[in-house]
Coordinates of C-alpha atoms and ligand atoms in Angstrom, one line a residue:
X1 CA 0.0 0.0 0.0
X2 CA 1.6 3.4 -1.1
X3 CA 1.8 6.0 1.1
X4 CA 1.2 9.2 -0.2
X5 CA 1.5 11.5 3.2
X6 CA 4.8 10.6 5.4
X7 CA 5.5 12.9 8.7
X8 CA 9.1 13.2 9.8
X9 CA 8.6 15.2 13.0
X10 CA 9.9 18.7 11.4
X11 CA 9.0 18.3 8.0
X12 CA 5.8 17.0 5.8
X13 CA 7.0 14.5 2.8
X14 CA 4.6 14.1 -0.2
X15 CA 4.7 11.9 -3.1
X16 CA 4.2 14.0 -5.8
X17 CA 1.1 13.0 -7.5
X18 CA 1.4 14.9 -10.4
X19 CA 4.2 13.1 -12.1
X20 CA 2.9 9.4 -11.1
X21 CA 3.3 7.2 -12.4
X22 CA 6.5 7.9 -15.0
X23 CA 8.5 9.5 -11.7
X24 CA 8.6 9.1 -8.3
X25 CA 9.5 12.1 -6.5
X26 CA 8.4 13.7 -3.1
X27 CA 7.4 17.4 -2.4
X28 CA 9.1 18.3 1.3
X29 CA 7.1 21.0 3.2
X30 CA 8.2 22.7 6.1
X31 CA 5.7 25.7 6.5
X32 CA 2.2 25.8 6.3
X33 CA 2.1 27.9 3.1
X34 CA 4.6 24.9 1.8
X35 CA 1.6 22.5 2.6
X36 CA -1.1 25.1 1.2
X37 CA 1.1 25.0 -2.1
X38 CA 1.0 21.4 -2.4
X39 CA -2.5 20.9 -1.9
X40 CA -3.2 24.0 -4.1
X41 CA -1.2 22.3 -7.0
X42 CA -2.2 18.5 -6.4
X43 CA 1.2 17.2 -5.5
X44 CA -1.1 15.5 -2.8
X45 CA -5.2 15.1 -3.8
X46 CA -7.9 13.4 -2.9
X47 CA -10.2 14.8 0.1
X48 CA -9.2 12.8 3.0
X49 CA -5.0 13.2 2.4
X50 CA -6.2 16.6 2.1
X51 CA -7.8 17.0 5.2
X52 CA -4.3 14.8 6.4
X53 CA -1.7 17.0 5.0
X54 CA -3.6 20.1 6.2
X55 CA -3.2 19.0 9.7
X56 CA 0.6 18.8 9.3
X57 CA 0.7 21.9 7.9
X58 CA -0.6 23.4 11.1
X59 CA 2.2 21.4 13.2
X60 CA 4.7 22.9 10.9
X61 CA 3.0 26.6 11.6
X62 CA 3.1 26.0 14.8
X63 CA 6.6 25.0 15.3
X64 CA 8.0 27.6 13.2
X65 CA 5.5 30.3 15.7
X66 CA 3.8 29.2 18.4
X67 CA 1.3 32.2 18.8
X68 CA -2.0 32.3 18.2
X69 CA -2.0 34.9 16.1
X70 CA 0.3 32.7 13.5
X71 CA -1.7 29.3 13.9
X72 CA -5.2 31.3 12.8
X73 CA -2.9 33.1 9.8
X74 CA -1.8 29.3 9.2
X75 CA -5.5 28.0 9.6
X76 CA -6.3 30.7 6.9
X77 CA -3.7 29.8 4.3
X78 CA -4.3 26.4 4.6
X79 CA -8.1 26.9 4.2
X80 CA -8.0 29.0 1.4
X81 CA -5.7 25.9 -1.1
X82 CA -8.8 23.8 -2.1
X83 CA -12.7 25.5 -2.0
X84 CA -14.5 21.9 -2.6
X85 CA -13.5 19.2 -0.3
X86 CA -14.9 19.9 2.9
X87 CA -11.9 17.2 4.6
X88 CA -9.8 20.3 4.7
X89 CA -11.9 22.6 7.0
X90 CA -12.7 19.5 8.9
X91 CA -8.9 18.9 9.7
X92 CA -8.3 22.2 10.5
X93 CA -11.5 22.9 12.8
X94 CA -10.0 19.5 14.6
X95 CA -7.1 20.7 15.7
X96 CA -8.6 24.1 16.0
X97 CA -10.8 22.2 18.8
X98 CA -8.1 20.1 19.7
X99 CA -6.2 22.8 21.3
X100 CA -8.6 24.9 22.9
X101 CA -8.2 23.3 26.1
X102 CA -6.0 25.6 28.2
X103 CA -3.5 22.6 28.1
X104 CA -3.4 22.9 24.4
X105 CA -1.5 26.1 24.5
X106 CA 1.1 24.6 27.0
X107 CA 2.7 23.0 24.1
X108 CA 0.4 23.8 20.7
X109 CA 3.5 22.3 18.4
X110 CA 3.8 18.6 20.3
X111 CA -0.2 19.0 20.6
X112 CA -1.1 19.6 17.4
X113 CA 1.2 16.8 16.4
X114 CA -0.7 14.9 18.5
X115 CA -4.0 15.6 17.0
X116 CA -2.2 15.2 13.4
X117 CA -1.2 11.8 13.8
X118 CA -4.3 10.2 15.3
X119 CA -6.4 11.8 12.6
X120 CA -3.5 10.5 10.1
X121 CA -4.4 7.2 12.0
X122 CA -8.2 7.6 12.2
X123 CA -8.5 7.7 8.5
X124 CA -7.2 4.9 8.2
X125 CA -9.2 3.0 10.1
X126 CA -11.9 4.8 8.5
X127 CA -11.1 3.8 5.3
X128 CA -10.3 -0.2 6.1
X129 CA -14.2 0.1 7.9
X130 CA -15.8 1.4 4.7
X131 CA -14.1 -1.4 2.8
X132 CA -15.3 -4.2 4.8
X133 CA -19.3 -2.6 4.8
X134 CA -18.9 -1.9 1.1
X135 CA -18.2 -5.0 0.2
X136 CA -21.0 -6.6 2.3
X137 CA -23.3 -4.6 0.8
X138 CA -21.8 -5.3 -2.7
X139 CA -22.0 -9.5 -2.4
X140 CA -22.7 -10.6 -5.9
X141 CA -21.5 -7.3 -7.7
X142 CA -17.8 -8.4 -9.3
X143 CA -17.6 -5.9 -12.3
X144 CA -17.1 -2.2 -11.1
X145 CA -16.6 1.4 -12.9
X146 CA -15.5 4.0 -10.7
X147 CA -14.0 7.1 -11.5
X148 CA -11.1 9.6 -10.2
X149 CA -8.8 8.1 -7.8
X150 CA -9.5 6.8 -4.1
X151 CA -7.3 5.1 -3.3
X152 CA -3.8 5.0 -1.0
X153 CA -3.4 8.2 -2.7
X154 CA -6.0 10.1 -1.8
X155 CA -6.0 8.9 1.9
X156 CA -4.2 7.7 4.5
X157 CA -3.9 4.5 2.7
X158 CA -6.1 1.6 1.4
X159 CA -8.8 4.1 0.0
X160 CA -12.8 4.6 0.1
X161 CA -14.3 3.6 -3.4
X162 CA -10.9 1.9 -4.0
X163 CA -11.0 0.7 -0.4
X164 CA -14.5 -1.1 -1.3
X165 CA -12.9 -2.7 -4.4
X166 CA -9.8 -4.4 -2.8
X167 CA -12.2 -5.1 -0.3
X168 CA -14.1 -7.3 -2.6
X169 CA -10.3 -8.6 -4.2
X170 CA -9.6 -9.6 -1.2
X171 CA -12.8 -11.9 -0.5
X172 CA -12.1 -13.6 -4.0
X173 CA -15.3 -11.4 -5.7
X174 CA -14.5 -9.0 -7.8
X175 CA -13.5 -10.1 -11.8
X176 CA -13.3 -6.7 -13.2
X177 CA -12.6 -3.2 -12.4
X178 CA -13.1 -0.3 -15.2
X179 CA -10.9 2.7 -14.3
X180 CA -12.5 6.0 -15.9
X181 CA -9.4 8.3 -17.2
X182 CA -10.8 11.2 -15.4
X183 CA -10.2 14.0 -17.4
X184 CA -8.0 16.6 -17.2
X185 CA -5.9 15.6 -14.1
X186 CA -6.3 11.6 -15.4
X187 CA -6.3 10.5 -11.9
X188 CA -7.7 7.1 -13.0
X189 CA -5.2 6.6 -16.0
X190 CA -2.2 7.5 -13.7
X191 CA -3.4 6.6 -10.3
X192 CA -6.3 4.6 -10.1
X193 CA -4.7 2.2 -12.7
X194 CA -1.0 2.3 -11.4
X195 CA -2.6 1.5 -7.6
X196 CA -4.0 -1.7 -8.8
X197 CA -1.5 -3.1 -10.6
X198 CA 0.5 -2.5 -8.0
X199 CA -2.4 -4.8 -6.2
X200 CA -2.6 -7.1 -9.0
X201 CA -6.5 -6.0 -9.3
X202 CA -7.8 -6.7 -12.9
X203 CA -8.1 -3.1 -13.8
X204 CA -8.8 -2.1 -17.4
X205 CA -8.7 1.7 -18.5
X206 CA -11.6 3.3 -20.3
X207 CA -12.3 7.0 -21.2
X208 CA -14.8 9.0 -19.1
X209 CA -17.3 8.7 -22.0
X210 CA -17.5 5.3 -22.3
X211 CA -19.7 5.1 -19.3
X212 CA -22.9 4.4 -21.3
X213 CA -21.7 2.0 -23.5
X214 CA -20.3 -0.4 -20.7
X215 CA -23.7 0.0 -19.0
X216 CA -25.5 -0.4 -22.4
X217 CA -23.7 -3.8 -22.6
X218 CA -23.9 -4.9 -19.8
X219 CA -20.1 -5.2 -18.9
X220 CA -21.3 -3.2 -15.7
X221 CA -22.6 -4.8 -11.9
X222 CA -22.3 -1.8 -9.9
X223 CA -20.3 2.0 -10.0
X224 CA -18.7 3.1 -6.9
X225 CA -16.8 6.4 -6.8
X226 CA -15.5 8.6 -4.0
X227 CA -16.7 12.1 -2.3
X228 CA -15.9 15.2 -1.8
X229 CA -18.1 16.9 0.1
X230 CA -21.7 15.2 1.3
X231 CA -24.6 17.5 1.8
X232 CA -26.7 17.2 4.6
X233 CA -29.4 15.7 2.2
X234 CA -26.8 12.9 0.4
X235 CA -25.9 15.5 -2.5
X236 CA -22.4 14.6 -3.2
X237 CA -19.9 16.7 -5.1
X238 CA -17.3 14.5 -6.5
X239 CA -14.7 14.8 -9.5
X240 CA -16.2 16.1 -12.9
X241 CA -17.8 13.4 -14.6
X242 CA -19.3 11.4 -11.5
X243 CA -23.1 12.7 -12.2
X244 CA -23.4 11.9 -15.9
X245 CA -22.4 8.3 -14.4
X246 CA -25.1 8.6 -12.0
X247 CA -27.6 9.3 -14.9
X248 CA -26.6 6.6 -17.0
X249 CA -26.3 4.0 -14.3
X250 CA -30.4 5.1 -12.8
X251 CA -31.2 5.0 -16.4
X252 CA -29.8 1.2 -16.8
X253 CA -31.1 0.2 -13.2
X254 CA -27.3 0.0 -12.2
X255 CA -26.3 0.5 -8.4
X256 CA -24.0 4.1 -7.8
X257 CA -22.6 4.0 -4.5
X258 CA -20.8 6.8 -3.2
X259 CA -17.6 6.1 -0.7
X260 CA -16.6 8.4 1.7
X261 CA -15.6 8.2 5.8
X262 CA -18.0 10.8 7.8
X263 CA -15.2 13.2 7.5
X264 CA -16.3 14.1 4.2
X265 CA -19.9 15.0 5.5
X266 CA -21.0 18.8 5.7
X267 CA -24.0 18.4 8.1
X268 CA -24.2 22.7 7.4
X269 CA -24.0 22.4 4.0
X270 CA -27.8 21.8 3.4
X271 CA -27.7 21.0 -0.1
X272 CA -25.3 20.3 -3.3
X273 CA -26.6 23.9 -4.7
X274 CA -25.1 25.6 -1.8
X275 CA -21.4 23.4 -2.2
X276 CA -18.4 25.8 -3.9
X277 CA -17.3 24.0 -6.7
X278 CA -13.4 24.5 -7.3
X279 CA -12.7 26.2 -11.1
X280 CA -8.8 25.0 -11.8
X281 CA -6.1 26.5 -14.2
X282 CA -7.0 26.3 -17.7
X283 CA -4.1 24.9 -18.7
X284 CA -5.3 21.5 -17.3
X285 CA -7.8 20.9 -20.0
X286 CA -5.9 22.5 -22.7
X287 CA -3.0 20.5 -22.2
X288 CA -1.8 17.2 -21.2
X289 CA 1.4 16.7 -19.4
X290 CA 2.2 20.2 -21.0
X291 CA 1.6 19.1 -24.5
X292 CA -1.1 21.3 -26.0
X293 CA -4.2 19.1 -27.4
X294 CA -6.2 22.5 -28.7
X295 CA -5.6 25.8 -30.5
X296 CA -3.6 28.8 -28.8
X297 CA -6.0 31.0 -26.4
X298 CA -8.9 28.3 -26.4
X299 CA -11.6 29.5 -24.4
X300 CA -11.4 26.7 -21.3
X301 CA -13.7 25.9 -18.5
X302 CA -12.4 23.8 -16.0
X303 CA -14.8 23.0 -13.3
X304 CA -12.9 20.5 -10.8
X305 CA -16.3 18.8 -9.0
X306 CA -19.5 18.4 -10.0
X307 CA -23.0 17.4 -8.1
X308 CA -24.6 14.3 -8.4
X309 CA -28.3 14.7 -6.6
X310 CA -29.3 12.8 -3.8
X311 CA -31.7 11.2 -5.8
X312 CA -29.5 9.4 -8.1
X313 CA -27.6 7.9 -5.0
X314 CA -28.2 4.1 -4.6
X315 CA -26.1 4.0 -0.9
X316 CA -23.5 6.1 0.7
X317 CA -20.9 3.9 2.5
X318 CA -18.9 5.4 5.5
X319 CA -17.0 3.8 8.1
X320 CA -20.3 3.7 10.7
X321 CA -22.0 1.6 7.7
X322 CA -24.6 1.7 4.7
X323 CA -27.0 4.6 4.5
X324 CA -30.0 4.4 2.1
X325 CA -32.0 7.3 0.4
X326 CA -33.4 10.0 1.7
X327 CA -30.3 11.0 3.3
X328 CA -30.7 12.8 6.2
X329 CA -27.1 13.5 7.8
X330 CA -27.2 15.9 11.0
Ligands
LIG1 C1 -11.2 9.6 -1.6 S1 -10.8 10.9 -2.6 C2 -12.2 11.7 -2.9 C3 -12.2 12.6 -4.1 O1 -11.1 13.5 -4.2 C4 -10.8 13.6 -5.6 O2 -10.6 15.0 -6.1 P1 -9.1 15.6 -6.4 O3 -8.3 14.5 -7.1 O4 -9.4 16.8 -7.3 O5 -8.6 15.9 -5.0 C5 -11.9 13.0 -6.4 O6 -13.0 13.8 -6.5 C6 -12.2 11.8 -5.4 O7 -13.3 11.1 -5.7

């Protein structure tokens, strides 16, 4: 199992996610504005390692300035990298809370370290839970599509959607796994792909519009994908491309599961209409690994996230087990 996020006591190491998998290389962070570049740039992605790396970022804030008044400027910078993922204001608002015990402030570096590592730990264990209810509630389903990457990459290891699907390798049930591109970062072609051969899962590659056509012929049981950010009513915003799935799988009869541990739930964010979807560089879509694919100055929009309705949702899977439409999370 790759690890994506490694803490050395003074410094954050990251593998570099945006040159997998033809390089390894790490990203070393030492501030918190280091860690707010990193997320900021996907050298680490995926909503929970978000959430994980942000938490360093505040040990490394506060033992470079232990005052309040530099932890809240760290909490800012590190909340303003990523708008989407609600992971990220969840890490920071835990160690926020952590410390404001009086006995926090004693020590707010070796605290907040504290409070890093068990939520680096927590995840986890989060995401080993989801596997094993996913993949109950999946018996019989052995062909899966899922899209993005959720894996050891964008977590603390083992993964949510991903976590379901070695889940189900691991029980002997799973005989094919279809890994959407994801267009423009291609976190399935270099991630998603790259993380189960590492696993030996029978992975095959397919581009994001091919959804309908493996659903139309049937080459389809089940698609499970990741989250972002779960509204209070089961509205998930996930990578670009997860609600068009969602259509064609209600229109084929096809379950869509959505994977995500409870730190990816906004119980104040009411609905998906009132989630901020992230808009990224232009550059993404208009090139790939810098190689231009369109005409200079090409108008671009590059939404990062989009909102699949509640409605569309067959089961949302978190570590405290399967939860069935209408959502009501509070
Ligand atoms: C378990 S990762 C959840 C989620 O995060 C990814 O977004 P990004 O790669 O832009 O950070 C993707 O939406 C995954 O489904």
């Amino acid at each position: 199992m790759v690890e994506a996020i490694k803490w050395h006591g003074d410094h954050l190491e990251l593998l570099d996610q945006r040159v997998l998998p033809f390089e390894t290389s790490f990203v070393q962070c030492r501030t918190a504005q280091e860690t707010a570049d990193a997320i900021r740039n996907m050298v680490v992605r995926g909503a929970p390692a978000i959430g994980v790396t942000a938490s360093y970022g505040l040990v490394l804030a506060l033992q470079n300035d232990a005052s309040p008044q530099a932890f809240h400027a760290a909490c800012e910078v590190l909340a303003a990298s990523r708008p989407t993922a609600i992971n990220l204001f969840d890490a920071i608002d835990n160690t926020k809370e952590g410390l404001g015990n009086p006995a926090g402030w004693q020590n707010p570096a070796a605290e907040a370290e504290r409070i890093a590592v068990a939520y680096h730990q927590d995840d986890l264990a989060k995401n080993k839970a989801i596997g094993r209810h996913g993949a109950q509630f999946l018996a019989g389903q052995r062909r899966v599509l899922t899209h993005c990457n959720t894996g050891s990459l964008a977590t603390s290891g083992w993964g949510t959607a991903l976590g379901i699907i070695r889940q189900l390798n691991e029980e002997q049930r799973l005989t094919q796994v279809y890994a959407n591109e994801t267009r423009p970062f291609l976190q399935g072609a270099r991630l998603t792909v790259w993380e189960c051969q590492q696993d030996k899962l029978p992975v095959t590659l397919v581009t994001d519009g091919m959804g309908g056509h493996l659903m139309n012929a049937d080459m389809v049981d089940c698609v499970i994908v990741g989250a972002d950010r779960i509204a209070a009513n089961g509205d998930t915003a996930n990578k670009i491309g997860t609600s068009m799935l969602a259509m064609a799988a209600h229109f084929h009869g096809i379950p869509f599961v959505v994977a995500a541990p409870t730190t990816t739930i906004a119980t104040k964010t009411l609905t998906g209409k009132d989630i901020p979807i992230e808009e990224r560089p232009h550059d993404e879509v208009s090139h790939v690994r810098k190689n231009p694919i369109t005409a200079p100055n090409t108008a671009v929009f590059n939404p990062a996230f989009d909102v699949t309705p509640a409605a569309l949702i067959s089961a949302i899977v978190t570590e405290d087990g399967i939860f069935h439409p209408p959502f009501k999370f509070n």
